[in-house]
N, CA and C atoms as an extended XYZ file, in Angstrom:
429
Properties=species:S:1:pos:R:3:atomname:S:1:resname:S:1:resid:I:1 pbc="F F F"
N        -7.450        8.868      -32.126 N   MET     1
C        -8.414        8.479      -31.120 CA  MET     1
C        -9.033        9.733      -30.530 C   MET     1
N       -10.337        9.709      -30.363 N   MET     2
C       -11.036       10.868      -29.838 CA  MET     2
C       -11.023       10.850      -28.308 C   MET     2
N       -10.757       11.991      -27.717 N   LYS     3
C       -10.747       12.078      -26.267 CA  LYS     3
C       -12.166       12.206      -25.736 C   LYS     3
N       -12.402       11.580      -24.596 N   LYS     4
C       -13.681       11.723      -23.904 CA  LYS     4
C       -13.516       12.833      -22.883 C   LYS     4
N       -14.128       13.961      -23.144 N   CYS     5
C       -13.944       15.118      -22.269 CA  CYS     5
C       -15.268       15.589      -21.718 C   CYS     5
N       -15.194       16.155      -20.570 N   LEU     6
C       -16.342       16.767      -19.926 CA  LEU     6
C       -16.040       18.248      -19.817 C   LEU     6
N       -16.844       19.062      -20.452 N   GLY     7
C       -16.633       20.509      -20.380 CA  GLY     7
C       -17.359       21.085      -19.182 C   GLY     7
N       -16.659       21.897      -18.442 N   ILE     8
C       -17.247       22.547      -17.273 CA  ILE     8
C       -17.083       24.043      -17.479 C   ILE     8
N       -18.169       24.782      -17.456 N   GLY     9
C       -18.042       26.214      -17.684 CA  GLY     9
C       -19.157       26.999      -17.025 C   GLY     9
N       -18.967       28.273      -16.958 N   LEU    10
C       -19.980       29.197      -16.446 CA  LEU    10
C       -20.429       30.076      -17.596 C   LEU    10
N       -21.743       30.274      -17.706 N   PHE    11
C       -22.276       31.068      -18.803 CA  PHE    11
C       -22.048       32.561      -18.603 C   PHE    11
N       -21.937       33.012      -17.373 N   ILE    12
C       -21.807       34.433      -17.086 CA  ILE    12
C       -20.401       34.934      -17.409 C   ILE    12
N       -19.404       34.128      -17.095 N   THR    13
C       -18.025       34.534      -17.355 CA  THR    13
C       -17.464       33.729      -18.514 C   THR    13
N       -16.409       34.175      -19.050 N   VAL    14
C       -15.756       33.450      -20.125 CA  VAL    14
C       -14.700       32.554      -19.481 C   VAL    14
N       -15.157       31.419      -18.967 N   PHE    15
C       -14.276       30.486      -18.277 CA  PHE    15
C       -14.715       29.087      -18.650 C   PHE    15
N       -13.804       28.296      -19.169 N   TRP    16
C       -14.148       26.942      -19.589 CA  TRP    16
C       -12.988       26.017      -19.279 C   TRP    16
N       -13.271       24.872      -18.723 N   VAL    17
C       -12.248       23.886      -18.393 CA  VAL    17
C       -12.667       22.557      -19.001 C   VAL    17
N       -11.784       21.938      -19.743 N   ASP    18
C       -12.024       20.585      -20.250 CA  ASP    18
C       -11.296       19.592      -19.359 C   ASP    18
N       -12.025       18.634      -18.846 N   VAL    19
C       -11.435       17.553      -18.071 CA  VAL    19
C       -11.525       16.308      -18.932 C   VAL    19
N       -10.398       15.834      -19.397 N   CYS    20
C       -10.361       14.695      -20.313 CA  CYS    20
C        -9.974       13.430      -19.551 C   CYS    20
N       -10.848       12.443      -19.620 N   ALA    21
C       -10.629       11.220      -18.866 CA  ALA    21
C        -9.364       10.490      -19.293 C   ALA    21
N        -9.021       10.516      -20.586 N   ASP    22
C        -7.861        9.760      -21.007 CA  ASP    22
C        -6.555       10.520      -20.781 C   ASP    22
N        -6.615       11.744      -20.266 N   SER    23
C        -5.388       12.464      -19.946 CA  SER    23
C        -4.966       12.232      -18.496 C   SER    23
N        -5.875       11.701      -17.694 N   LEU    24
C        -5.542       11.359      -16.312 CA  LEU    24
C        -4.873        9.986      -16.285 C   LEU    24
N        -4.095        9.694      -15.241 N   PRO    25
C        -3.435        8.381      -15.180 CA  PRO    25
C        -4.442        7.241      -15.042 C   PRO    25
N        -4.034        6.081      -15.499 N   ALA    26
C        -4.854        4.874      -15.372 CA  ALA    26
C        -4.917        4.437      -13.909 C   ALA    26
N        -5.833        3.528      -13.632 N   LYS    27
C        -5.929        2.940      -12.295 CA  LYS    27
C        -4.707        2.049      -12.084 C   LYS    27
N        -3.977        2.211      -10.971 N   PRO    28
C        -2.785        1.389      -10.733 CA  PRO    28
C        -3.126       -0.087      -10.541 C   PRO    28
N        -2.177       -0.946      -10.874 N   VAL    29
C        -2.295       -2.381      -10.617 CA  VAL    29
C        -1.507       -2.668       -9.345 C   VAL    29
N        -2.231       -3.064       -8.290 N   LEU    30
C        -1.618       -3.320       -6.987 CA  LEU    30
C        -1.066       -4.743       -6.949 C   LEU    30
N         0.134       -4.896       -6.391 N   VAL    31
C         0.807       -6.191       -6.362 CA  VAL    31
C         0.843       -6.771       -4.948 C   VAL    31
N         1.276       -5.978       -3.972 N   ALA    32
C         1.403       -6.471       -2.598 CA  ALA    32
C         1.299       -5.295       -1.635 C   ALA    32
N         0.832       -5.509       -0.419 N   PRO    33
C         0.446       -6.784        0.194 CA  PRO    33
C        -0.977       -7.199       -0.180 C   PRO    33
N        -1.166       -8.511       -0.178 N   VAL    34
C        -2.476       -9.134       -0.350 CA  VAL    34
C        -2.511      -10.350        0.579 C   VAL    34
N        -3.683      -10.895        0.769 N   ALA    35
C        -3.856      -12.078        1.626 CA  ALA    35
C        -3.369      -11.795        3.050 C   ALA    35
N        -2.559      -12.687        3.623 N   THR    36
C        -2.081      -12.510        4.995 CA  THR    36
C        -0.575      -12.315        4.989 C   THR    36
N        -0.117      -11.319        5.726 N   ILE    37
C         1.304      -11.046        5.890 CA  ILE    37
C         1.627      -11.112        7.369 C   ILE    37
N         2.901      -11.251        7.708 N   THR    38
C         3.280      -11.309        9.122 CA  THR    38
C         4.192      -10.167        9.534 C   THR    38
N         4.708       -9.414        8.584 N   THR    39
C         5.598       -8.314        8.921 CA  THR    39
C         4.804       -7.095        9.392 C   THR    39
N         5.328       -6.394       10.386 N   ALA    40
C         4.628       -5.240       10.949 CA  ALA    40
C         4.692       -4.012       10.044 C   ALA    40
N         5.740       -3.916        9.231 N   LYS    41
C         5.894       -2.791        8.304 CA  LYS    41
C         5.919       -3.337        6.875 C   LYS    41
N         4.734       -3.530        6.286 N   PRO    42
C         4.697       -4.144        4.960 CA  PRO    42
C         5.313       -3.251        3.887 C   PRO    42
N         5.741       -3.902        2.816 N   VAL    43
C         6.230       -3.194        1.633 CA  VAL    43
C         5.077       -3.166        0.638 C   VAL    43
N         4.590       -1.965        0.328 N   PHE    44
C         3.531       -1.801       -0.663 CA  PHE    44
C         4.191       -1.803       -2.037 C   PHE    44
N         3.636       -2.593       -2.968 N   GLN    45
C         4.187       -2.684       -4.314 CA  GLN    45
C         3.067       -2.557       -5.331 C   GLN    45
N         3.343       -1.834       -6.407 N   TRP    46
C         2.391       -1.679       -7.498 CA  TRP    46
C         3.163       -1.483       -8.796 C   TRP    46
N         2.478       -1.727       -9.917 N   GLN    47
C         3.100       -1.534      -11.217 CA  GLN    47
C         3.213       -0.044      -11.503 C   GLN    47
N         4.393        0.379      -11.947 N   ALA    48
C         4.627        1.784      -12.268 CA  ALA    48
C         3.769        2.191      -13.461 C   ALA    48
N         3.303        3.430      -13.447 N   LEU    49
C         2.528        3.974      -14.555 CA  LEU    49
C         3.339        5.044      -15.276 C   LEU    49
N         3.395        4.956      -16.596 N   ALA    50
C         4.120        5.949      -17.391 CA  ALA    50
C         3.511        7.330      -17.160 C   ALA    50
N         4.353        8.299      -16.909 N   GLY    51
C         3.900        9.671      -16.719 CA  GLY    51
C         3.446       10.015      -15.316 C   GLY    51
N         3.415        9.031      -14.421 N   ALA    52
C         2.991        9.306      -13.041 CA  ALA    52
C         4.094       10.063      -12.310 C   ALA    52
N         3.714       11.164      -11.704 N   LEU    53
C         4.658       11.963      -10.923 CA  LEU    53
C         4.659       11.556       -9.455 C   LEU    53
N         3.499       11.086       -8.983 N   ALA    54
C         3.332       10.718       -7.573 CA  ALA    54
C         2.146        9.769       -7.452 C   ALA    54
N         2.022        9.194       -6.277 N   TYR    55
C         0.929        8.283       -5.962 CA  TYR    55
C         0.394        8.647       -4.579 C   TYR    55
N        -0.911        8.574       -4.409 N   LYS    56
C        -1.522        8.814       -3.086 CA  LYS    56
C        -1.874        7.455       -2.504 C   LYS    56
N        -1.241        7.138       -1.367 N   LEU    57
C        -1.435        5.858       -0.685 CA  LEU    57
C        -2.235        6.091        0.583 C   LEU    57
N        -3.331        5.356        0.722 N   VAL    58
C        -4.181        5.443        1.906 CA  VAL    58
C        -4.347        4.037        2.469 C   VAL    58
N        -4.149        3.903        3.775 N   LEU    59
C        -4.295        2.613        4.457 CA  LEU    59
C        -5.208        2.794        5.656 C   LEU    59
N        -6.265        1.984        5.701 N   ASN    60
C        -7.245        2.045        6.785 CA  ASN    60
C        -7.510        0.663        7.348 C   ASN    60
N        -7.891        0.632        8.630 N   ASP    61
C        -8.583       -0.530        9.155 CA  ASP    61
C        -9.999       -0.050        9.458 C   ASP    61
N       -10.768       -0.791       10.217 N   ALA    62
C       -12.159       -0.409       10.470 CA  ALA    62
C       -12.284        0.892       11.259 C   ALA    62
N       -11.248        1.270       12.011 N   GLU    63
C       -11.358        2.432       12.888 CA  GLU    63
C       -10.327        3.525       12.648 C   GLU    63
N        -9.195        3.200       12.039 N   THR    64
C        -8.075        4.134       11.993 CA  THR    64
C        -7.535        4.282       10.576 C   THR    64
N        -7.191        5.500       10.217 N   ARG    65
C        -6.437        5.741        8.981 CA  ARG    65
C        -4.971        5.733        9.366 C   ARG    65
N        -4.235        4.697        8.947 N   TRP    66
C        -2.850        4.513        9.338 CA  TRP    66
C        -1.886        5.278        8.445 C   TRP    66
N        -2.202        5.345        7.159 N   ILE    67
C        -1.350        6.069        6.213 CA  ILE    67
C        -2.247        6.887        5.302 C   ILE    67
N        -1.869        8.133        5.067 N   ASN    68
C        -2.527        9.012        4.105 CA  ASN    68
C        -1.418        9.886        3.549 C   ASN    68
N        -0.718        9.368        2.549 N   GLN    69
C         0.536        9.989        2.145 CA  GLN    69
C         0.677       10.040        0.631 C   GLN    69
N         1.197       11.156        0.149 N   VAL    70
C         1.581       11.269       -1.248 CA  VAL    70
C         3.039       10.805       -1.348 C   VAL    70
N         3.269        9.838       -2.227 N   VAL    71
C         4.589        9.246       -2.420 CA  VAL    71
C         5.041        9.599       -3.831 C   VAL    71
N         6.146       10.297       -3.961 N   THR    72
C         6.646       10.622       -5.294 CA  THR    72
C         7.185        9.361       -5.966 C   THR    72
N         7.311        9.421       -7.287 N   SER    73
C         7.880        8.285       -8.010 CA  SER    73
C         9.306        8.011       -7.550 C   SER    73
N        10.037        9.059       -7.189 N   GLU    74
C        11.397        8.880       -6.665 CA  GLU    74
C        11.368        8.145       -5.335 C   GLU    74
N        10.472        8.541       -4.436 N   GLN    75
C        10.356        7.867       -3.147 CA  GLN    75
C         9.923        6.418       -3.314 C   GLN    75
N         9.126        6.134       -4.332 N   ALA    76
C         8.637        4.785       -4.591 CA  ALA    76
C         9.626        3.978       -5.428 C   ALA    76
N        10.781        4.559       -5.723 N   GLN    77
C        11.863        3.883       -6.437 CA  GLN    77
C        11.450        3.399       -7.824 C   GLN    77
N        10.609        4.205       -8.515 N   CYS    78
C        10.177        3.799       -9.862 CA  CYS    78
C        10.197        4.956      -10.849 C   CYS    78
N        10.959        5.995      -10.566 N   ALA    79
C        11.020        7.159      -11.451 CA  ALA    79
C        11.882        6.913      -12.678 C   ALA    79
N        12.804        5.975      -12.610 N   ALA    80
C        13.745        5.742      -13.709 CA  ALA    80
C        13.298        4.604      -14.620 C   ALA    80
N        12.025        4.305      -14.636 N   GLY    81
C        11.509        3.282      -15.529 CA  GLY    81
C        11.423        1.886      -14.949 C   GLY    81
N        11.625        1.730      -13.644 N   GLU    82
C        11.477        0.412      -13.014 CA  GLU    82
C        10.026       -0.051      -13.172 C   GLU    82
N         9.829       -1.355      -13.260 N   ALA    83
C         8.491       -1.904      -13.465 CA  ALA    83
C         7.626       -1.828      -12.216 C   ALA    83
N         8.248       -1.966      -11.045 N   LEU    84
C         7.499       -1.959       -9.787 CA  LEU    84
C         7.882       -0.768       -8.929 C   LEU    84
N         6.871       -0.169       -8.336 N   CYS    85
C         7.085        0.866       -7.327 CA  CYS    85
C         7.002        0.191       -5.970 C   CYS    85
N         7.790        0.685       -5.000 N   LYS    86
C         7.827        0.087       -3.658 CA  LYS    86
C         7.827        1.190       -2.621 C   LYS    86
N         7.081        0.950       -1.547 N   PHE    87
C         7.042        1.902       -0.440 CA  PHE    87
C         6.848        1.126        0.849 C   PHE    87
N         7.746        1.328        1.810 N   ILE    88
C         7.660        0.636        3.099 CA  ILE    88
C         6.784        1.453        4.038 C   ILE    88
N         5.867        0.782        4.702 N   ALA    89
C         4.979        1.465        5.650 CA  ALA    89
C         5.806        2.216        6.684 C   ALA    89
N         5.483        3.485        6.938 N   PRO    90
C         6.246        4.262        7.911 CA  PRO    90
C         5.868        3.968        9.360 C   PRO    90
N         4.834        3.169        9.561 N   VAL    91
C         4.376        2.818       10.915 CA  VAL    91
C         4.239        1.307       11.025 C   VAL    91
N         4.443        0.780       12.227 N   ALA    92
C         4.230       -0.648       12.483 CA  ALA    92
C         2.737       -0.891       12.664 C   ALA    92
N         2.229       -1.891       11.991 N   LEU    93
C         0.799       -2.184       12.029 CA  LEU    93
C         0.506       -3.316       13.009 C   LEU    93
N        -0.514       -3.150       13.839 N   PRO    94
C        -0.906       -4.248       14.716 CA  PRO    94
C        -1.636       -5.337       13.918 C   PRO    94
N        -1.793       -6.504       14.510 N   VAL    95
C        -2.544       -7.594       13.889 CA  VAL    95
C        -3.965       -7.105       13.658 C   VAL    95
N        -4.416       -7.146       12.386 N   ASN    96
C        -5.733       -6.637       12.033 CA  ASN    96
C        -5.944       -6.828       10.536 C   ASN    96
N        -7.134       -6.481       10.050 N   SER    97
C        -7.442       -6.475        8.620 CA  SER    97
C        -7.366       -5.045        8.107 C   SER    97
N        -6.859       -4.866        6.878 N   TYR    98
C        -6.612       -3.544        6.319 CA  TYR    98
C        -7.099       -3.445        4.880 C   TYR    98
N        -7.389       -2.224        4.467 N   LEU    99
C        -7.704       -1.891        3.084 CA  LEU    99
C        -6.737       -0.810        2.657 C   LEU    99
N        -5.995       -1.060        1.560 N   TRP   100
C        -5.115       -0.019        1.043 CA  TRP   100
C        -5.578        0.391       -0.339 C   TRP   100
N        -5.485        1.688       -0.582 N   SER   101
C        -5.905        2.272       -1.844 CA  SER   101
C        -4.772        3.113       -2.391 C   SER   101
N        -4.702        3.171       -3.711 N   LEU   102
C        -3.640        3.917       -4.363 CA  LEU   102
C        -4.189        4.545       -5.632 C   LEU   102
N        -3.857        5.815       -5.847 N   LYS   103
C        -4.183        6.462       -7.113 CA  LYS   103
C        -2.966        7.247       -7.575 C   LYS   103
N        -2.806        7.306       -8.890 N   ALA   104
C        -1.646        7.964       -9.486 CA  ALA   104
C        -1.994        9.408       -9.844 C   ALA   104
N        -0.949       10.242       -9.856 N   LYS   105
C        -1.107       11.650      -10.227 CA  LYS   105
C        -0.124       11.964      -11.355 C   LYS   105
N        -0.631       12.644      -12.380 N   ASN   106
C         0.248       13.171      -13.422 CA  ASN   106
C         0.011       14.680      -13.520 C   ASN   106
N         0.474       15.312      -14.576 N   ALA   107
C         0.347       16.771      -14.705 CA  ALA   107
C        -1.112       17.216      -14.771 C   ALA   107
N        -2.030       16.345      -15.192 N   GLN   108
C        -3.453       16.708      -15.278 CA  GLN   108
C        -4.211       16.461      -13.975 C   GLN   108
N        -3.671       15.689      -13.058 N   GLY   109
C        -4.357       15.428      -11.792 CA  GLY   109
C        -4.318       13.959      -11.422 C   GLY   109
N        -5.221       13.586      -10.519 N   TYR   110
C        -5.292       12.207      -10.028 CA  TYR   110
C        -6.243       11.377      -10.877 C   TYR   110
N        -5.882       10.126      -11.080 N   GLY   111
C        -6.746        9.156      -11.750 CA  GLY   111
C        -7.579        8.399      -10.728 C   GLY   111
N        -8.188        7.317      -11.169 N   LEU   112
C        -9.020        6.487      -10.300 CA  LEU   112
C        -8.153        5.665       -9.359 C   LEU   112
N        -8.698        5.365       -8.183 N   ALA   113
C        -7.976        4.586       -7.181 CA  ALA   113
C        -8.249        3.092       -7.350 C   ALA   113
N        -7.235        2.294       -7.052 N   ALA   114
C        -7.366        0.845       -6.955 CA  ALA   114
C        -7.225        0.486       -5.480 C   ALA   114
N        -7.895       -0.583       -5.046 N   SER   115
C        -7.869       -0.984       -3.639 CA  SER   115
C        -7.702       -2.489       -3.500 C   SER   115
N        -7.048       -2.887       -2.416 N   LYS   116
C        -6.902       -4.308       -2.065 CA  LYS   116
C        -6.965       -4.448       -0.546 C   LYS   116
N        -7.415       -5.616       -0.117 N   ARG   117
C        -7.455       -5.943        1.309 CA  ARG   117
C        -6.313       -6.897        1.640 C   ARG   117
N        -5.843       -6.795        2.878 N   PHE   118
C        -4.878       -7.774        3.386 CA  PHE   118
C        -5.049       -7.868        4.882 C   PHE   118
N        -4.478       -8.900        5.441 N   ARG   119
C        -4.523       -9.099        6.895 CA  ARG   119
C        -3.099       -9.160        7.404 C   ARG   119
N        -2.863       -8.443        8.486 N   ARG   120
C        -1.577       -8.511        9.192 CA  ARG   120
C        -1.789       -9.546       10.282 C   ARG   120
N        -1.224      -10.750       10.099 N   GLY   121
C        -1.370      -11.832       11.063 CA  GLY   121
C        -0.213      -11.848       12.040 C   GLY   121
N        -0.329      -12.700       13.028 N   ALA   122
C         0.743      -12.846       14.023 CA  ALA   122
C         1.959      -13.484       13.366 C   ALA   122
N         3.160      -13.052       13.745 N   PRO   123
C         4.355      -13.681       13.183 CA  PRO   123
C         4.444      -15.136       13.628 C   PRO   123
N         5.135      -15.983       12.843 N   PRO   124
C         5.249      -17.394       13.222 CA  PRO   124
C         6.050      -17.556       14.506 C   PRO   124
N         5.765      -18.648       15.200 N   ASP   125
C         6.492      -18.967       16.423 CA  ASP   125
C         7.895      -19.403       16.035 C   ASP   125
N         8.902      -18.642       16.421 N   ARG   126
C        10.283      -18.937       16.024 CA  ARG   126
C        11.105      -19.482       17.187 C   ARG   126
N        10.429      -20.015       18.161 N   ARG   127
C        11.176      -20.545       19.305 CA  ARG   127
C        11.779      -21.907       19.015 C   ARG   127
N        11.449      -22.472       17.859 N   GLY   128
C        12.092      -23.723       17.442 CA  GLY   128
C        11.624      -24.937       18.219 C   GLY   128
N        12.549      -25.836       18.433 N   ASP   129
C        12.281      -27.108       19.087 CA  ASP   129
C        11.866      -26.866       20.532 C   ASP   129
N        10.754      -27.437       20.911 N   ARG   130
C        10.248      -27.227       22.263 CA  ARG   130
C        10.498      -28.440       23.151 C   ARG   130
N        11.598      -29.135       22.895 N   ARG   131
C        11.904      -30.286       23.758 CA  ARG   131
C        12.214      -29.794       25.164 C   ARG   131
N        11.868      -30.587       26.098 N   ARG   132
C        12.080      -30.254       27.499 CA  ARG   132
C        13.486      -30.655       27.907 C   ARG   132
N        14.164      -29.781       28.596 N   ILE   133
C        15.502      -30.082       29.118 CA  ILE   133
C        15.345      -30.427       30.598 C   ILE   133
N        15.833      -31.604       30.944 N   VAL   134
C        15.717      -32.068       32.322 CA  VAL   134
C        17.127      -32.157       32.911 C   VAL   134
N        17.297      -31.543       34.056 N   VAL   135
C        18.582      -31.624       34.748 CA  VAL   135
C        18.426      -32.650       35.858 C   VAL   135
N        19.268      -33.668       35.815 N   SER   136
C        19.174      -34.741       36.797 CA  SER   136
C        20.573      -35.078       37.259 C   SER   136
N        20.863      -34.830       38.502 N   TYR   137
C        22.148      -35.153       39.113 CA  TYR   137
C        23.319      -34.564       38.337 C   TYR   137
N        23.163      -33.341       37.839 N   GLY   138
C        24.246      -32.685       37.156 CA  GLY   138
C        24.392      -33.059       35.695 C   GLY   138
N        23.513      -33.906       35.177 N   HIS   139
C        23.550      -34.271       33.766 CA  HIS   139
C        22.366      -33.649       33.037 C   HIS   139
N        22.542      -33.357       31.793 N   PHE   140
C        21.466      -32.790       30.981 CA  PHE   140
C        20.878      -33.873       30.088 C   PHE   140
N        19.574      -33.926       30.023 N   HIS   141
C        18.876      -34.883       29.174 CA  HIS   141
C        17.782      -34.145       28.411 C   HIS   141
N        17.680      -34.411       27.126 N   ALA   142
C        16.583      -33.842       26.337 CA  ALA   142
C        15.467      -34.871       26.278 C   ALA   142
N        14.244      -34.409       26.483 N   SER   143
C        13.112      -35.340       26.379 CA  SER   143
C        12.062      -34.771       25.463 C   SER   143
């Protein structure tokens, strides 16, 4: 198979660099989070890429960059051939809409980024049964 390369050089000096598109890592396949989640510290998951040494994870909302971190394959728990990489958000996220992007890095550099949107919604009401307890003459009654 022929490599698709872009040669970059200067005519004055003897300096030439080939940047080959197929030597960079592929675009990652993002798994989670997507849609709406309720946990404040989501677990980011993506399919591991062969040869990836690290991944750059960026998380933004409309106003703030919440995460801008390089995560090694070891930190993402996928260096030993696991199918999924996992990374827990280091910060608690408020209820809002977010865009997360991820790109892989190998010995040649970074590949293209993949992105997904998700919403951090309010956690479910866990107060359970809302029956009223009435105290009447020392007796308890549920209504």
